[in-house]
CSV table of C-alpha atoms and ligand atoms in Angstrom, one decimal:
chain,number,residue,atom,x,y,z
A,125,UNK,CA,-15.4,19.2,24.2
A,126,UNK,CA,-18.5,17.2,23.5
A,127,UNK,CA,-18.5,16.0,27.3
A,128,UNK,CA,-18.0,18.9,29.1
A,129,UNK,CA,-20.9,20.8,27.4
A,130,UNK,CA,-22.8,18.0,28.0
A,131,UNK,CA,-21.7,18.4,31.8
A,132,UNK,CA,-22.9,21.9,32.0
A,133,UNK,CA,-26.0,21.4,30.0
A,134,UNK,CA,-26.8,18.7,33.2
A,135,UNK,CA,-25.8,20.7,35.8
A,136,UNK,CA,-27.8,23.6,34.2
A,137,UNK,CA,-31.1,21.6,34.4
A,138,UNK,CA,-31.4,20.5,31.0
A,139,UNK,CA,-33.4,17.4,30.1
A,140,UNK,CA,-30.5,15.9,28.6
A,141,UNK,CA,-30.0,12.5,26.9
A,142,UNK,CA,-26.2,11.9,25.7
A,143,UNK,CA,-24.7,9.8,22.4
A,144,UNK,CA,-21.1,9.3,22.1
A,145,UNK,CA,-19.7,6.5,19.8
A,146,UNK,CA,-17.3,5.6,22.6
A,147,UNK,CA,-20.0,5.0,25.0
A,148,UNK,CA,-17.9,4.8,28.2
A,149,UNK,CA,-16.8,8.3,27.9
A,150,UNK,CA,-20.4,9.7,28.3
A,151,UNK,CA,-21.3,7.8,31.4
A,152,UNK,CA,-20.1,9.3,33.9
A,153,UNK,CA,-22.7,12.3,32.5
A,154,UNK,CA,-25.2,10.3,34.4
A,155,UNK,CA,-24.1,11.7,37.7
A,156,UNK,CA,-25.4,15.1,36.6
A,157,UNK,CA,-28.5,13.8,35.4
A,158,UNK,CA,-28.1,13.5,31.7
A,159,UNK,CA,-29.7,9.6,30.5
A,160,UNK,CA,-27.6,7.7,27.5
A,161,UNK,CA,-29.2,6.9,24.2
A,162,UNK,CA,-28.1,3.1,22.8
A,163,UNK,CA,-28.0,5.1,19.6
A,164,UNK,CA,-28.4,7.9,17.5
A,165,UNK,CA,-31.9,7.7,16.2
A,166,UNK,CA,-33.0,7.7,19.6
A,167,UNK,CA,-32.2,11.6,19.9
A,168,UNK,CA,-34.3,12.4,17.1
A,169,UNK,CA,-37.5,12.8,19.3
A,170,UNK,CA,-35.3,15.7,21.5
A,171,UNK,CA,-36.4,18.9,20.8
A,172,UNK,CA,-33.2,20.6,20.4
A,173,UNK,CA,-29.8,18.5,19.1
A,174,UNK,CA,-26.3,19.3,20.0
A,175,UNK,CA,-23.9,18.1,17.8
A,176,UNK,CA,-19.4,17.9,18.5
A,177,UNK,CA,-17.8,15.6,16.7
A,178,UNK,CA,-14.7,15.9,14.9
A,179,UNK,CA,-15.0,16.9,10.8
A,180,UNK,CA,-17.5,17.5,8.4
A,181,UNK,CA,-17.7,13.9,7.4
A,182,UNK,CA,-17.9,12.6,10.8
A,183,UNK,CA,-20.6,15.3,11.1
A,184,UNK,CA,-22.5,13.6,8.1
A,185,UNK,CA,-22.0,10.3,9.5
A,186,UNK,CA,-23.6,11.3,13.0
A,187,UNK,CA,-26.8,13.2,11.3
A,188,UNK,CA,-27.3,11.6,7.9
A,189,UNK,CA,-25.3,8.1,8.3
A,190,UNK,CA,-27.0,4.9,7.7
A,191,UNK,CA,-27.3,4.6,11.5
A,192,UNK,CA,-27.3,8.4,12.0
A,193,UNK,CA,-29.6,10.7,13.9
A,194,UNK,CA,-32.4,10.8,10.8
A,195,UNK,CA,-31.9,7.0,10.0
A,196,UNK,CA,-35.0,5.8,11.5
A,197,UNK,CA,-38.7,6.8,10.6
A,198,UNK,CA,-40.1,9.9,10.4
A,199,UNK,CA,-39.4,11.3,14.1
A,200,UNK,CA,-36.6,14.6,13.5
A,201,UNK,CA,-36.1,17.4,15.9
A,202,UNK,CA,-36.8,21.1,15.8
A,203,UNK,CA,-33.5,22.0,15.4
A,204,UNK,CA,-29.6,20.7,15.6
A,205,UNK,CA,-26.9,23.2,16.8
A,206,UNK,CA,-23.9,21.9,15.2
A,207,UNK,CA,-20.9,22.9,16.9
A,208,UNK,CA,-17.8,21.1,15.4
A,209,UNK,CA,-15.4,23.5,13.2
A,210,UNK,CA,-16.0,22.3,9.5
A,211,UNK,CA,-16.3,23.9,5.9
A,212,UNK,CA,-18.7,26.6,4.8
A,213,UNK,CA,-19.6,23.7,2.3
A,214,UNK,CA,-20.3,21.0,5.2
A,215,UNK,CA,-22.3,23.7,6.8
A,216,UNK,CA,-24.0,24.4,3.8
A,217,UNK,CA,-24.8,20.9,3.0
A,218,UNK,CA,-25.7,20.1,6.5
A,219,UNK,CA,-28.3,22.5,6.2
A,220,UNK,CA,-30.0,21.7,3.1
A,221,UNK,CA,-30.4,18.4,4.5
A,222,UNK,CA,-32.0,19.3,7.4
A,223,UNK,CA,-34.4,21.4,5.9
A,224,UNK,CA,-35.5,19.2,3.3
A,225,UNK,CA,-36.5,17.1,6.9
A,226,UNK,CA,-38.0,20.0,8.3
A,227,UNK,CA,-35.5,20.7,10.7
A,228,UNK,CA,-33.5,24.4,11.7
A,229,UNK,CA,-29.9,24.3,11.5
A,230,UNK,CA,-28.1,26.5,14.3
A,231,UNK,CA,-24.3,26.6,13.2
A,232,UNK,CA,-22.7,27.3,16.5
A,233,UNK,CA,-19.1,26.6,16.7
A,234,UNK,CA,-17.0,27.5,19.7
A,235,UNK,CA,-13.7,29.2,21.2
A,236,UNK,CA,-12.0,27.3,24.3
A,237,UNK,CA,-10.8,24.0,25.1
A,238,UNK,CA,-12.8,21.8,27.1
A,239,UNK,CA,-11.3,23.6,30.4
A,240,UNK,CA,-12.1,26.8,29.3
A,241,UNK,CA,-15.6,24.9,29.1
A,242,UNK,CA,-15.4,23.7,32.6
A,243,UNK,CA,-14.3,26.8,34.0
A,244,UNK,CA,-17.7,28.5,32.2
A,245,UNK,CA,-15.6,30.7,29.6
A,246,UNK,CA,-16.5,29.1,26.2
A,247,UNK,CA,-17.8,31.3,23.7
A,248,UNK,CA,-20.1,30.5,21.0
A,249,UNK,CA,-20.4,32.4,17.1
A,250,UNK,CA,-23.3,31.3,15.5
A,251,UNK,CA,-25.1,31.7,12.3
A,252,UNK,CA,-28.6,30.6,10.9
A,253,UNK,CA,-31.9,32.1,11.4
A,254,UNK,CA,-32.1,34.7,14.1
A,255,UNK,CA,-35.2,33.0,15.7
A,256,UNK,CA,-33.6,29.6,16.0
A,257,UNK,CA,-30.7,31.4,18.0
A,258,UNK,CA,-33.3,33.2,20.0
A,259,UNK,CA,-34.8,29.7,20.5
A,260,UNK,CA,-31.4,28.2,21.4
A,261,UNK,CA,-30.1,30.8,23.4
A,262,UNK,CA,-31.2,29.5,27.3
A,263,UNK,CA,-29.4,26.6,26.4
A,264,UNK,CA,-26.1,28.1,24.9
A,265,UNK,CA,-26.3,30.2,28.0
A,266,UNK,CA,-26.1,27.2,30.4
A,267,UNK,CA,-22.9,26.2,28.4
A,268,UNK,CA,-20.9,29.6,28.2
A,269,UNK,CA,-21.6,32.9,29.2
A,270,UNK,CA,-21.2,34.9,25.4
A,271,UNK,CA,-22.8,34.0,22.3
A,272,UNK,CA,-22.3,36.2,19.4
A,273,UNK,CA,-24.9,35.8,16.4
A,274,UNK,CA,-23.1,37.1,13.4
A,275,UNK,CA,-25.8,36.5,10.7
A,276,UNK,CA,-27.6,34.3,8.4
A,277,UNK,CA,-26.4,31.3,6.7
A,278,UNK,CA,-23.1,29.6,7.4
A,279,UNK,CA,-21.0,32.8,8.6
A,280,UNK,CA,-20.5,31.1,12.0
A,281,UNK,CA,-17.8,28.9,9.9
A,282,UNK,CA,-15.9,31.9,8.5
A,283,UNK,CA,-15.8,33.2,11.5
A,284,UNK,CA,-14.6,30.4,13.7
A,285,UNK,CA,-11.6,29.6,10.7
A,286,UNK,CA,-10.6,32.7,10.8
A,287,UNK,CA,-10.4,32.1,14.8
A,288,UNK,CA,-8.4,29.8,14.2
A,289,UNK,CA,-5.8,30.5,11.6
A,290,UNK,CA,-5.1,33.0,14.5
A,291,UNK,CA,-4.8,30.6,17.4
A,292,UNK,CA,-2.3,28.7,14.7
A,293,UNK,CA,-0.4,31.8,13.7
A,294,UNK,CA,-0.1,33.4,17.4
A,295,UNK,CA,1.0,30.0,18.9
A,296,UNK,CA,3.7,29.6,16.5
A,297,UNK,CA,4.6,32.8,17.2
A,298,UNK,CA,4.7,32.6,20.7
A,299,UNK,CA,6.7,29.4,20.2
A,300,UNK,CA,9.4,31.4,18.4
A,301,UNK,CA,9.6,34.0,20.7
A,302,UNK,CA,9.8,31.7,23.6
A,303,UNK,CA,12.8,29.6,22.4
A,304,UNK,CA,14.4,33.3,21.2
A,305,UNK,CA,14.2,34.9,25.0
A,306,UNK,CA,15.5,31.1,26.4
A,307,UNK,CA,18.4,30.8,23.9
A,308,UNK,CA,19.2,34.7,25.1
A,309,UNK,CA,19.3,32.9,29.1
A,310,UNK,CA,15.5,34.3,30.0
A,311,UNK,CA,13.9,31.3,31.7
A,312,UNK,CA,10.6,30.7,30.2
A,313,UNK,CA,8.5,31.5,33.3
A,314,UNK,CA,10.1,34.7,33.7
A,315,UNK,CA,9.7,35.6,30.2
A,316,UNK,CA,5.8,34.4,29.9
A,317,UNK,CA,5.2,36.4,33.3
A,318,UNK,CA,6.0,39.2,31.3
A,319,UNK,CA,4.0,38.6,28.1
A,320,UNK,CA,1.2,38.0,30.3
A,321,UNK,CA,0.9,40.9,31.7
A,322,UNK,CA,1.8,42.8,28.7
A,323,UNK,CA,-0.8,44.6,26.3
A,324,UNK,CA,0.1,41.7,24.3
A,325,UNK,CA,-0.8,39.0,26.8
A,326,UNK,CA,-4.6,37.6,26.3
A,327,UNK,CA,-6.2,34.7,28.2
A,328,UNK,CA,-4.8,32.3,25.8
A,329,UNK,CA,-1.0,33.1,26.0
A,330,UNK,CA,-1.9,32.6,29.8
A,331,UNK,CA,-3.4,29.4,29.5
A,332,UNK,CA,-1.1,27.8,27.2
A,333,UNK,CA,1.9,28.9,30.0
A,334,UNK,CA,1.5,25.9,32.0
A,335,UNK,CA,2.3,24.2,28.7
A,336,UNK,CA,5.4,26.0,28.0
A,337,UNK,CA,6.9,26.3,31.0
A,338,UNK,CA,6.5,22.9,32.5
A,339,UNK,CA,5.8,21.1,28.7
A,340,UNK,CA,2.4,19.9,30.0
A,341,UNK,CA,1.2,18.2,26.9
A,342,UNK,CA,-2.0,17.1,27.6
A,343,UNK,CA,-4.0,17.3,24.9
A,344,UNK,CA,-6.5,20.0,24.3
A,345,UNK,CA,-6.6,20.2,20.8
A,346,UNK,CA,-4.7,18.2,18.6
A,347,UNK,CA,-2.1,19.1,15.4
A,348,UNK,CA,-4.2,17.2,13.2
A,349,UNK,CA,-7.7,19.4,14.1
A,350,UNK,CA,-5.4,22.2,14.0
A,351,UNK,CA,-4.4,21.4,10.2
A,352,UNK,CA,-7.6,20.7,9.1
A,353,UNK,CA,-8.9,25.0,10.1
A,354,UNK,CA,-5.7,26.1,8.7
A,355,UNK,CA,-6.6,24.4,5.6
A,356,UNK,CA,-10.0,25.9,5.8
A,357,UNK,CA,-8.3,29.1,6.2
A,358,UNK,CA,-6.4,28.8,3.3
A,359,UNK,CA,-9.5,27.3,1.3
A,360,UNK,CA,-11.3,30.5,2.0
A,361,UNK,CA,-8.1,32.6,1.1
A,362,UNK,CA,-8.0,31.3,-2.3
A,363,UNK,CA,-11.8,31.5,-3.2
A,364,UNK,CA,-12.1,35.4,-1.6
A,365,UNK,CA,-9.0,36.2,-3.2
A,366,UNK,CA,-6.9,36.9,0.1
A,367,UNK,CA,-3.2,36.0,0.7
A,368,UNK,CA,-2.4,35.0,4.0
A,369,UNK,CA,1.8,33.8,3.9
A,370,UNK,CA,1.4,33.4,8.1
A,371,UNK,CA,-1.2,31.1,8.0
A,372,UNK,CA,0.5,29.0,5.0
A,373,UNK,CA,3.8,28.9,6.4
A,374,UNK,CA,2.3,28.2,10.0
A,375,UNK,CA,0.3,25.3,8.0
A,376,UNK,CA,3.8,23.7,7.1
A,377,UNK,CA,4.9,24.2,10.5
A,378,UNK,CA,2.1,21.9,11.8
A,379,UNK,CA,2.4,19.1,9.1
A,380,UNK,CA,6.1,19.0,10.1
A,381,UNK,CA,4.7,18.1,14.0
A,382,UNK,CA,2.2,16.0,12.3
A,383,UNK,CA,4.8,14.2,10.3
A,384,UNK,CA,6.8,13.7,13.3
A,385,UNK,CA,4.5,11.5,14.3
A,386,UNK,CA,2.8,13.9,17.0
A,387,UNK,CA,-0.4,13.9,15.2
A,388,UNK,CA,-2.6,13.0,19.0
A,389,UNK,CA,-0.3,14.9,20.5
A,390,UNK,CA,-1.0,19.2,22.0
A,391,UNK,CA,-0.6,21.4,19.3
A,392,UNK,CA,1.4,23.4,22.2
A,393,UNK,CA,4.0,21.1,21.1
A,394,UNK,CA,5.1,23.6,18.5
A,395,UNK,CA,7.2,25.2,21.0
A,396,UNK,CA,8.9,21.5,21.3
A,397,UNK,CA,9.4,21.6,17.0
A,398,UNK,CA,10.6,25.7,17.5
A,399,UNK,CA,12.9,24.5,19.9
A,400,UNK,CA,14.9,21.2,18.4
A,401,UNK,CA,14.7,23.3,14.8
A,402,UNK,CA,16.5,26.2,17.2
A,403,UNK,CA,19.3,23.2,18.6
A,404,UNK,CA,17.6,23.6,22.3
A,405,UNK,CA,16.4,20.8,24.4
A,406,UNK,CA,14.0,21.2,26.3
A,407,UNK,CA,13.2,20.7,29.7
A,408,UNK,CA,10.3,21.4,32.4
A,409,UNK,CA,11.2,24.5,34.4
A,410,UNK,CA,9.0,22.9,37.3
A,411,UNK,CA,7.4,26.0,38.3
A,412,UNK,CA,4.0,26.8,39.9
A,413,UNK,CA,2.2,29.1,37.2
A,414,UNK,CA,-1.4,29.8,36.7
A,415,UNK,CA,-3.2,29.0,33.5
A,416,UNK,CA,-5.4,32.1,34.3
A,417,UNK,CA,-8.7,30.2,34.2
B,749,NAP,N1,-10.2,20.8,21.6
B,749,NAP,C1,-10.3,22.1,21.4
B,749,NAP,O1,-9.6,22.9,22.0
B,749,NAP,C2,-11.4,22.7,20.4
B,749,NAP,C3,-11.7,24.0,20.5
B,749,NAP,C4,-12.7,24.5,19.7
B,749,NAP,C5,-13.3,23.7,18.8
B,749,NAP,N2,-12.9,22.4,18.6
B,749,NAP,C6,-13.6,21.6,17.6
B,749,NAP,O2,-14.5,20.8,18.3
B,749,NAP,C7,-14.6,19.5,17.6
B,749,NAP,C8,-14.4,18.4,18.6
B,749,NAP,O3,-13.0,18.6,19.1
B,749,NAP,P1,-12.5,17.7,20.3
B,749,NAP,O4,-11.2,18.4,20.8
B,749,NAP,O5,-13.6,17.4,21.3
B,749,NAP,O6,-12.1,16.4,19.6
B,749,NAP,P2,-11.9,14.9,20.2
B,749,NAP,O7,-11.4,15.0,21.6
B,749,NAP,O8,-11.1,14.2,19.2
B,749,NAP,O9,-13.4,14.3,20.3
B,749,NAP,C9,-14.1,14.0,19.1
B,749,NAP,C10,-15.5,13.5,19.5
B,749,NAP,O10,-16.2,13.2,18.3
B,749,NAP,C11,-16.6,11.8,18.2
B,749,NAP,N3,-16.5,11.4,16.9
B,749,NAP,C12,-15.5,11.7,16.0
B,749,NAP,N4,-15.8,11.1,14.8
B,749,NAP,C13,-16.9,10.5,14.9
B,749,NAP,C14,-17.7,9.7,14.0
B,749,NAP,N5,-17.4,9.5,12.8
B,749,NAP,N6,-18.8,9.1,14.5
B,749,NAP,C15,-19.2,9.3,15.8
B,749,NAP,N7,-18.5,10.1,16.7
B,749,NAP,C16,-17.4,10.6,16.2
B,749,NAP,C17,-15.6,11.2,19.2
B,749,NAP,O11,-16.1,10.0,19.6
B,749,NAP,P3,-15.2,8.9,20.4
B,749,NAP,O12,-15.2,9.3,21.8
B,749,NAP,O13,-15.9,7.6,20.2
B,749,NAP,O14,-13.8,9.0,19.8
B,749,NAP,C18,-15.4,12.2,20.3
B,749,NAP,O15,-16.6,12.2,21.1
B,749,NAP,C19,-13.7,19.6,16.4
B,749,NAP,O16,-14.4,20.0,15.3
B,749,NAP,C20,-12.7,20.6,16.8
B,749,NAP,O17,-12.0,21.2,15.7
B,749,NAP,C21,-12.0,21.9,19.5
């Protein structure tokens, strides 16, 4: 995700400088323009920070760690637009320690994989003072073409869980429904051609079809990241007082993938779990389709 918002910041004319702990993945960022810091602290005299990394404690590590972004001397940015999915609390916590530096915390996480990034339809939610989105806003723009400020604080987090209890719920769902119209003898192309184009089709169930119908697995998002926001769904379930039975049975459904042992795995591989649960074996249907992007 990190690296192909990094791409279009470049592209867009940013003056970019790039840190990734696997430093080899962020070179080839170079072509575009973007320079590589040797380490964190050296993005501390940018004026804006972007920050996607995986939780809220990798999050901590990357801003507050002993050889994080505010590690060395004084020198802190106006502002870090953290972009990961983590807690309210992480969020929270993030941004106290910021400000007790001085700097403005943009919470800014995002909807799309990183070829929904590529092919310029990310969207951004983001929460935190309105003026710091105002100030962030070119820059957001460069990455995706809709940002949606929802309010003050760490709302950005509710809404992006809530995103994605629904990404989790509507896959498994679709998974179900696949394996149900194949076990009846409807090919999976034929029967995804249709959602597609139904009232219920949306530009995920489109992009996840190359996935279904060929079992393209390549990772986009894994089972594990998808765990962790259907915890934080349920976390936020419990302490508003809301029952949500899909998202808790659809959490069970992804810690039996995990504990299959397809933790780095697509989370696409649901349909793979719906199918060997349903005695069907799948196969690609090796047919042309368009992801929609
Ligand atoms: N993939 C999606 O479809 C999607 C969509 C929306 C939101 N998200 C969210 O976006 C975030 C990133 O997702 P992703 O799919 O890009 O994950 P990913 O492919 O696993 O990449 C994670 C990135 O974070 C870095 N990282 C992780 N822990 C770190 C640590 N402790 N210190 C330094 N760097 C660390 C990794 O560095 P290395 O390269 O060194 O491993 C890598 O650059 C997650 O919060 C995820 O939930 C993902």
């Amino acid at each position: 995700m990190g690296f192909e918002m990094a791409a279009r910041l470049a592209r867009g004319g940013a003056d970019l400088t790039v840190w990734n702990r696997t430093r080899a993945k962020a070179e080839t960022l170079t072509k575009y323009g973007a320079r590589i810091a040797d380490d964190l602290p050296a993005l501390a005299a940018c004026d804006i920070v972007f920050c996607m990394v995986s939780t809220w404690d990798d999050v901590r590590q990357v801003i507050a760690g002993p050889a994080g972004l505010l590690s060395v001397g004084a020198a802190a940015p106006r502002m870090v637009v953290e972009c990961s999915s983590i807690s309210l609390e992480g969020s929270a916590e993030l941004r106290a320690l910021l400000s007790a530096r001085g700097i403005e915390l943009l919470a800014a996480p995002v909807s799309g994989n990183a070829k929904v990034i590529k092919a310029g339809r990310l969207s951004f939610v983001c929460s935190g003072p309105r003026a710091a989105f105002e100030a962030a806003l070119p820059y957001l723009r460069m990455i995706a073409p809709s940002a949606s400020y929802v309010g003050e604080g760490e709302l950005a987090r509710m809404v992006k869980i809530c995103h994605n209890v629904f990404l989790g719920v509507v896959t498994q769902s679709l998974a179900e429904i696949t394996v149900l119209a194949q076990k009846a003898g409807v090919p999976r192309h034929a029967f995804l051609d249709f959602m597609n184009q139904s009232v219920m089709g949306s530009a995920f169930t489109r992009y996840k079809t190359p996935a279904f119908v060929n079992l393209d697995f390549k990772v986009t998002f894994t089972p594990y990241l998808l765990r962790k926001d259907l915890d934080l769904g349920l976390d936020a379930g419990r302490r508003y007082g809301v029952p949500m039975p899909l998202a808790s049975i659809t959490r069970d459904v992804v810690q039996t993938l995990i504990g299959r042992g397809m933790t780095d795995e697509d989370f696409a591989k649901l349909l793979v779990l719906q199918a060997d649960a349903s005695g069907l074996k799948l196969e690609s249907e090796n047919v042309e389709v368009s992801d929609g992007l």
